[in-house]
Amino acid sequence: MSVTEGRDVRGQVLVCGSPGQALPDVDGLSVHHVGERPGKAELDALLDDGPLIVAGTDADLAAVVVRLLRKEKLAATPVGFVPLDPASEVAALWGLPIDPARALGVATRGEVDPVPLIRDDSGGVLVGRGTFGAIRGVAYCDDELALRGTARSIEVSPDPEGGAGLVVRVLKGLVFKRPVTFGGRAFQLGCVPTRPTCDGVPYPRAITRWTWYRHTEDLRLIRGLG
């Protein structure tokens, strides 16, 4: 039986990269196979104002959301996500199944539940988790000082609790020390050269300044079951 049987389903499925397992039947949906972290050449002709389901990694979802943002289609496009990585931070944040069949069921039968979309100052977006390893610098979450000196790591993610936009966790101490958590709309960092990792993908070059901030429009994520 198809996961969409008996329902009037419309929209598109973007299958990114080479999935390790086949997705269930998606009757009534257009299925397109694209590369990992697809870009403008593969995506722009496929984007309309209908529901869009992305099957892939967190980084694949981020790449698709960037194109929706650039095409000014974010506000008009419900987005479902079928995580093909069992360690997906997006699935963990928003309570999505990691089983592809169940996730596809949510994406086709669920309701839109807007969630914070985090952008960076290099033109990208963060849909799951951003990290810095060992670091020295000064960081603020909104007007609150989050770091002055060294830290073992910094993690940033969208706020799943309905806060201002994002959550920052700074781990300063040695082993077994708890991170210090901050919440706000923006995180700003000035530091010695380092490279952030965004949704599992290392940034291609070292940076000395970095900002993550909540976008003015939310991501229209399909996750709540009707």
Short mmCIF file of N, CA and C in Angstrom, two decimals, residues 70 119-125 196 198 203-205 207 209-213:
data_model
loop_
_atom_site.label_atom_id
_atom_site.label_comp_id
_atom_site.label_asym_id
_atom_site.label_seq_id
_atom_site.Cartn_x
_atom_site.Cartn_y
_atom_site.Cartn_z
N ARG A 70 16.35 32.39 -1.98
CA ARG A 70 16.82 33.24 -3.08
C ARG A 70 15.71 33.51 -4.10
N ARG A 119 19.89 32.02 9.51
CA ARG A 119 20.77 32.39 8.40
C ARG A 119 22.16 32.70 8.93
N ASP A 120 23.14 32.77 8.01
CA ASP A 120 24.46 33.25 8.39
C ASP A 120 24.85 34.40 7.48
N ASP A 121 25.95 35.06 7.83
CA ASP A 121 26.33 36.26 7.08
C ASP A 121 27.16 35.95 5.83
N SER A 122 27.20 34.68 5.45
CA SER A 122 27.86 34.31 4.19
C SER A 122 26.86 33.85 3.14
N GLY A 123 25.57 34.00 3.44
CA GLY A 123 24.54 33.63 2.47
C GLY A 123 23.95 32.25 2.66
N GLY A 124 24.34 31.54 3.70
CA GLY A 124 23.81 30.20 3.92
C GLY A 124 22.71 30.18 4.96
N VAL A 125 22.19 28.99 5.23
CA VAL A 125 21.19 28.80 6.27
C VAL A 125 21.63 27.63 7.14
N PRO A 196 33.79 27.05 10.90
CA PRO A 196 32.55 26.48 11.42
C PRO A 196 32.13 25.25 10.61
N CYS A 198 28.57 23.57 9.38
CA CYS A 198 27.15 23.91 9.24
C CYS A 198 26.39 22.69 8.73
N TYR A 203 32.90 24.57 6.72
CA TYR A 203 32.98 25.74 5.86
C TYR A 203 34.29 25.68 5.06
N PRO A 204 34.28 26.13 3.80
CA PRO A 204 35.44 25.90 2.93
C PRO A 204 36.69 26.70 3.28
N ARG A 205 36.59 27.69 4.13
CA ARG A 205 37.78 28.47 4.48
C ARG A 205 37.69 28.95 5.93
N ILE A 207 37.62 31.56 9.00
CA ILE A 207 36.98 32.86 9.21
C ILE A 207 37.46 33.44 10.54
N ARG A 209 35.31 36.16 11.74
CA ARG A 209 34.03 36.69 12.20
C ARG A 209 32.91 35.83 11.64
N TRP A 210 31.87 35.65 12.45
CA TRP A 210 30.75 34.81 12.00
C TRP A 210 29.49 35.24 12.73
N THR A 211 28.38 35.20 12.01
CA THR A 211 27.08 35.52 12.60
C THR A 211 26.03 34.51 12.15
N TRP A 212 25.25 34.01 13.10
CA TRP A 212 24.02 33.28 12.81
C TRP A 212 22.87 34.10 13.39
N TYR A 213 21.79 34.23 12.64
CA TYR A 213 20.66 35.04 13.11
C TYR A 213 19.35 34.50 12.55
#
